[in-house]
Amino acid sequence: RNCRFLQGPGTDPRSVDIIRTAIAKGSDVTTCILNYKSDGSPFWNQFFVAALRDSDNCIVNYVGVQCCVEADAGTSHLEEKVNSVMPLKGGEENLENQGDIDTTKKLL
């Protein structure tokens, strides 16, 4: 079934184009895309699609896999990366670094 019905007003058309282009070229692709449930609530979806080929290397079908992504999963990973490079210290410096992390979270 075509997953177009999952798209909504916040779905990034660039993510859709990435998928569309990969299918047109017969290449594998993965992208994180904002989709919507039937009740209208949004969710992040990690989507992977691959072309299935026969013994002559002709595309005979496609397989797609979708995984729901927790909205803050990327933020937690980013915080771990930042802390591994610039560990937070106590006191005023901690408050200064916290502002940078809060700003980074907002960008995500």
Coordinates of N, CA and C in Angstrom, one line a residue:
R1 N 0.8 -1.2 0.0 CA 0.0 0.0 0.0 C 0.9 1.2 0.0
N2 N 0.5 2.2 -0.7 CA 1.2 3.5 -0.8 C 1.1 4.2 0.6
C3 N 2.2 4.8 1.1 CA 2.2 5.4 2.4 C 1.8 6.9 2.3
R4 N 1.4 7.4 1.2 CA 1.1 8.8 1.0 C 0.0 9.3 2.0
F5 N -0.9 8.4 2.4 CA -1.9 8.7 3.3 C -1.4 9.1 4.7
L6 N -0.1 8.8 5.0 CA 0.5 9.2 6.2 C 1.0 10.6 6.3
Q7 N 1.1 11.2 5.1 CA 1.7 12.6 5.0 C 0.6 13.6 5.4
G8 N 1.2 14.8 5.9 CA 0.3 15.8 6.3 C 1.0 17.2 6.2
P9 N 0.4 18.2 6.8 CA 0.9 19.6 6.6 C 2.4 19.8 7.0
G10 N 2.9 19.0 8.0 CA 4.3 19.2 8.4 C 5.3 18.3 7.8
T11 N 4.8 17.4 6.9 CA 5.7 16.5 6.2 C 6.6 17.3 5.2
D12 N 7.9 17.1 5.4 CA 8.8 17.9 4.6 C 8.9 17.3 3.1
P13 N 8.5 18.1 2.1 CA 8.5 17.6 0.8 C 9.9 17.1 0.3
R14 N 11.0 17.6 0.9 CA 12.3 17.2 0.6 C 12.5 15.7 0.9
S15 N 11.9 15.3 2.1 CA 12.0 13.9 2.5 C 11.2 13.0 1.5
V16 N 10.1 13.5 1.0 CA 9.3 12.7 0.1 C 10.0 12.7 -1.3
D17 N 10.7 13.7 -1.7 CA 11.5 13.7 -2.9 C 12.7 12.8 -2.8
I18 N 13.3 12.7 -1.7 CA 14.4 11.7 -1.5 C 13.9 10.3 -1.8
I19 N 12.7 9.9 -1.2 CA 12.2 8.6 -1.5 C 11.8 8.4 -2.9
R20 N 11.1 9.4 -3.5 CA 10.7 9.4 -4.9 C 11.9 9.2 -5.8
T21 N 12.9 9.9 -5.6 CA 14.1 9.9 -6.5 C 14.8 8.5 -6.4
A22 N 14.9 8.0 -5.1 CA 15.5 6.7 -5.0 C 14.7 5.6 -5.7
I23 N 13.4 5.6 -5.6 CA 12.6 4.6 -6.3 C 12.8 4.8 -7.8
A24 N 12.8 6.0 -8.3 CA 13.0 6.2 -9.8 C 14.3 5.7 -10.2
K25 N 15.4 5.8 -9.4 CA 16.7 5.3 -9.8 C 16.9 3.9 -9.4
G26 N 16.0 3.3 -8.6 CA 16.2 1.9 -8.2 C 17.2 1.7 -7.1
S27 N 17.5 2.8 -6.3 CA 18.5 2.7 -5.3 C 17.8 2.6 -3.9
D28 N 18.5 2.1 -2.9 CA 18.1 2.0 -1.5 C 18.2 3.4 -0.9
V29 N 17.3 3.7 0.0 CA 17.3 4.9 0.7 C 16.6 4.8 2.1
T30 N 17.1 5.7 3.0 CA 16.4 5.8 4.3 C 16.3 7.3 4.6
T31 N 15.2 7.7 5.3 CA 15.0 9.1 5.7 C 14.1 9.1 6.9
C32 N 14.2 10.1 7.7 CA 13.3 10.3 8.8 C 12.3 11.3 8.3
I33 N 11.0 11.0 8.4 CA 9.9 11.8 7.9 C 8.8 12.0 8.9
L34 N 8.2 13.2 8.9 CA 7.1 13.4 9.8 C 5.8 12.9 9.2
N35 N 5.2 12.0 9.8 CA 3.9 11.5 9.3 C 2.8 11.7 10.3
Y36 N 1.6 11.3 9.9 CA 0.4 11.6 10.8 C -0.4 10.3 10.9
K37 N -0.9 10.1 12.2 CA -1.8 9.0 12.5 C -3.2 9.3 12.0
S38 N -4.1 8.4 11.9 CA -5.5 8.6 11.5 C -6.2 9.6 12.3
D39 N -5.8 9.8 13.6 CA -6.4 10.8 14.4 C -5.8 12.2 14.2
G40 N -4.8 12.3 13.3 CA -4.2 13.6 13.1 C -2.9 13.9 13.9
S41 N -2.6 13.0 14.8 CA -1.4 13.3 15.7 C -0.1 12.9 14.9
P42 N 0.9 13.8 15.0 CA 2.1 13.6 14.2 C 3.0 12.6 14.9
F43 N 3.9 11.9 14.1 CA 4.9 11.0 14.6 C 6.1 11.0 13.7
W44 N 7.3 10.8 14.2 CA 8.4 10.7 13.4 C 8.6 9.3 12.9
N45 N 8.9 9.1 11.7 CA 9.0 7.7 11.1 C 10.3 7.6 10.3
Q46 N 11.1 6.6 10.8 CA 12.3 6.3 10.0 C 11.9 5.3 8.9
F47 N 12.1 5.7 7.7 CA 11.6 4.9 6.6 C 12.7 4.5 5.7
F48 N 12.7 3.2 5.4 CA 13.7 2.6 4.5 C 13.0 1.9 3.4
V49 N 13.5 2.1 2.1 CA 12.9 1.4 1.0 C 14.1 0.8 0.1
A50 N 13.9 -0.4 -0.4 CA 14.9 -1.0 -1.2 C 14.2 -1.7 -2.4
A51 N 14.9 -1.7 -3.5 CA 14.5 -2.3 -4.7 C 14.8 -3.8 -4.6
L52 N 13.9 -4.7 -5.0 CA 14.2 -6.1 -5.0 C 14.4 -6.5 -6.5
R53 N 15.5 -7.2 -6.8 CA 15.9 -7.5 -8.1 C 15.9 -9.0 -8.4
D54 N 15.6 -9.4 -9.7 CA 15.7 -10.8 -10.0 C 17.1 -11.1 -10.5
S55 N 17.3 -12.3 -11.0 CA 18.7 -12.8 -11.4 C 19.3 -12.0 -12.5
D56 N 18.4 -11.3 -13.3 CA 18.9 -10.4 -14.4 C 19.1 -9.0 -13.9
N57 N 19.0 -8.7 -12.6 CA 19.2 -7.4 -12.0 C 18.1 -6.4 -12.4
C58 N 16.9 -7.0 -12.8 CA 15.7 -6.1 -13.1 C 14.9 -6.0 -11.8
I59 N 14.4 -4.8 -11.5 CA 13.6 -4.5 -10.4 C 12.2 -5.3 -10.6
V60 N 11.9 -6.1 -9.6 CA 10.6 -6.8 -9.6 C 9.6 -6.3 -8.6
N61 N 10.2 -5.7 -7.5 CA 9.3 -5.2 -6.5 C 10.1 -4.3 -5.6
Y62 N 9.5 -3.7 -4.6 CA 10.1 -2.9 -3.6 C 9.7 -3.4 -2.2
V63 N 10.6 -3.2 -1.2 CA 10.2 -3.5 0.2 C 10.5 -2.2 1.0
G64 N 9.5 -1.9 1.8 CA 9.7 -0.7 2.7 C 9.5 -1.1 4.2
V65 N 10.3 -0.5 5.0 CA 10.3 -0.7 6.4 C 10.1 0.6 7.1
Q66 N 9.2 0.7 8.1 CA 9.0 1.9 8.8 C 9.2 1.6 10.3
C67 N 9.8 2.5 11.0 CA 10.0 2.4 12.5 C 9.7 3.8 13.1
C68 N 8.8 3.8 14.1 CA 8.4 5.0 14.8 C 9.7 5.4 15.6
V69 N 10.0 6.7 15.5 CA 11.1 7.3 16.2 C 10.6 8.2 17.3
E70 N 11.2 8.0 18.5 CA 10.8 8.9 19.6 C 11.2 10.3 19.3
A71 N 10.4 11.3 19.6 CA 10.7 12.7 19.2 C 12.0 13.2 19.8
D72 N 12.3 12.8 21.0 CA 13.6 13.3 21.6 C 14.7 12.4 21.5
A73 N 14.6 11.3 20.7 CA 15.7 10.4 20.6 C 17.0 11.0 20.1
G74 N 16.9 11.9 19.1 CA 18.0 12.6 18.5 C 18.6 13.6 19.5
T75 N 17.8 14.2 20.3 CA 18.3 15.1 21.3 C 19.1 14.4 22.4
S76 N 18.7 13.3 22.8 CA 19.5 12.5 23.8 C 20.8 12.1 23.3
H77 N 20.8 11.7 22.0 CA 22.1 11.3 21.4 C 23.0 12.5 21.2
L78 N 22.5 13.6 20.9 CA 23.3 14.8 20.7 C 23.9 15.2 22.0
E79 N 23.1 15.2 23.1 CA 23.6 15.5 24.4 C 24.8 14.6 24.8
E80 N 24.6 13.3 24.6 CA 25.7 12.4 24.9 C 27.0 12.7 24.1
K81 N 26.8 13.0 22.8 CA 28.0 13.4 22.0 C 28.7 14.7 22.5
V82 N 27.9 15.7 22.8 CA 28.4 17.0 23.3 C 29.1 16.7 24.6
N83 N 28.5 16.0 25.5 CA 29.1 15.7 26.8 C 30.4 14.9 26.7
S84 N 30.5 14.0 25.7 CA 31.7 13.2 25.6 C 32.9 14.1 25.1
V85 N 32.6 15.2 24.4 CA 33.6 16.1 23.9 C 33.9 17.2 24.9
M86 N 32.8 17.8 25.5 CA 32.9 18.9 26.4 C 32.1 18.5 27.7
P87 N 32.7 17.7 28.6 CA 31.9 17.3 29.8 C 31.5 18.6 30.6
L88 N 30.3 18.5 31.1 CA 29.8 19.6 31.9 C 30.4 19.6 33.2
K89 N 30.7 20.8 33.7 CA 31.3 21.0 35.1 C 30.3 21.7 35.9
G90 N 30.5 21.8 37.2 CA 29.6 22.3 38.2 C 29.6 23.9 38.1
G91 N 28.7 24.5 38.9 CA 28.7 25.9 39.1 C 28.2 26.7 37.9
E92 N 28.7 27.9 37.8 CA 28.3 28.8 36.7 C 28.6 28.3 35.3
E93 N 29.7 27.6 35.2 CA 30.0 27.1 33.9 C 29.0 26.1 33.4
N94 N 28.4 25.3 34.3 CA 27.4 24.4 34.0 C 26.1 25.1 33.5
L95 N 25.8 26.3 34.1 CA 24.6 27.0 33.6 C 24.9 27.6 32.2
E96 N 26.1 28.0 32.0 CA 26.4 28.6 30.6 C 26.3 27.5 29.6
N97 N 26.8 26.3 29.9 CA 26.8 25.2 28.9 C 25.3 24.7 28.7
Q98 N 24.5 24.7 29.8 CA 23.1 24.3 29.7 C 22.4 25.2 28.7
G99 N 22.7 26.5 28.7 CA 22.0 27.3 27.7 C 22.3 26.9 26.3
D100 N 23.6 26.5 26.0 CA 24.0 26.0 24.7 C 23.2 24.7 24.3
I101 N 23.1 23.8 25.3 CA 22.4 22.6 25.1 C 20.9 22.9 24.8
D102 N 20.3 23.8 25.6 CA 18.9 24.1 25.4 C 18.7 24.7 24.0
T103 N 19.6 25.5 23.5 CA 19.5 26.1 22.2 C 19.6 25.0 21.1
T104 N 20.5 24.1 21.3 CA 20.7 23.0 20.4 C 19.4 22.1 20.3
K105 N 18.8 21.9 21.5 CA 17.6 21.1 21.5 C 16.5 21.8 20.7
K106 N 16.4 23.1 20.8 CA 15.4 23.9 20.0 C 15.6 23.7 18.5
L107 N 16.9 23.7 18.1 CA 17.2 23.5 16.7 C 16.8 22.2 16.2
L108 N 16.8 21.2 17.0 CA 16.4 19.8 16.6 C 14.9 19.8 16.4

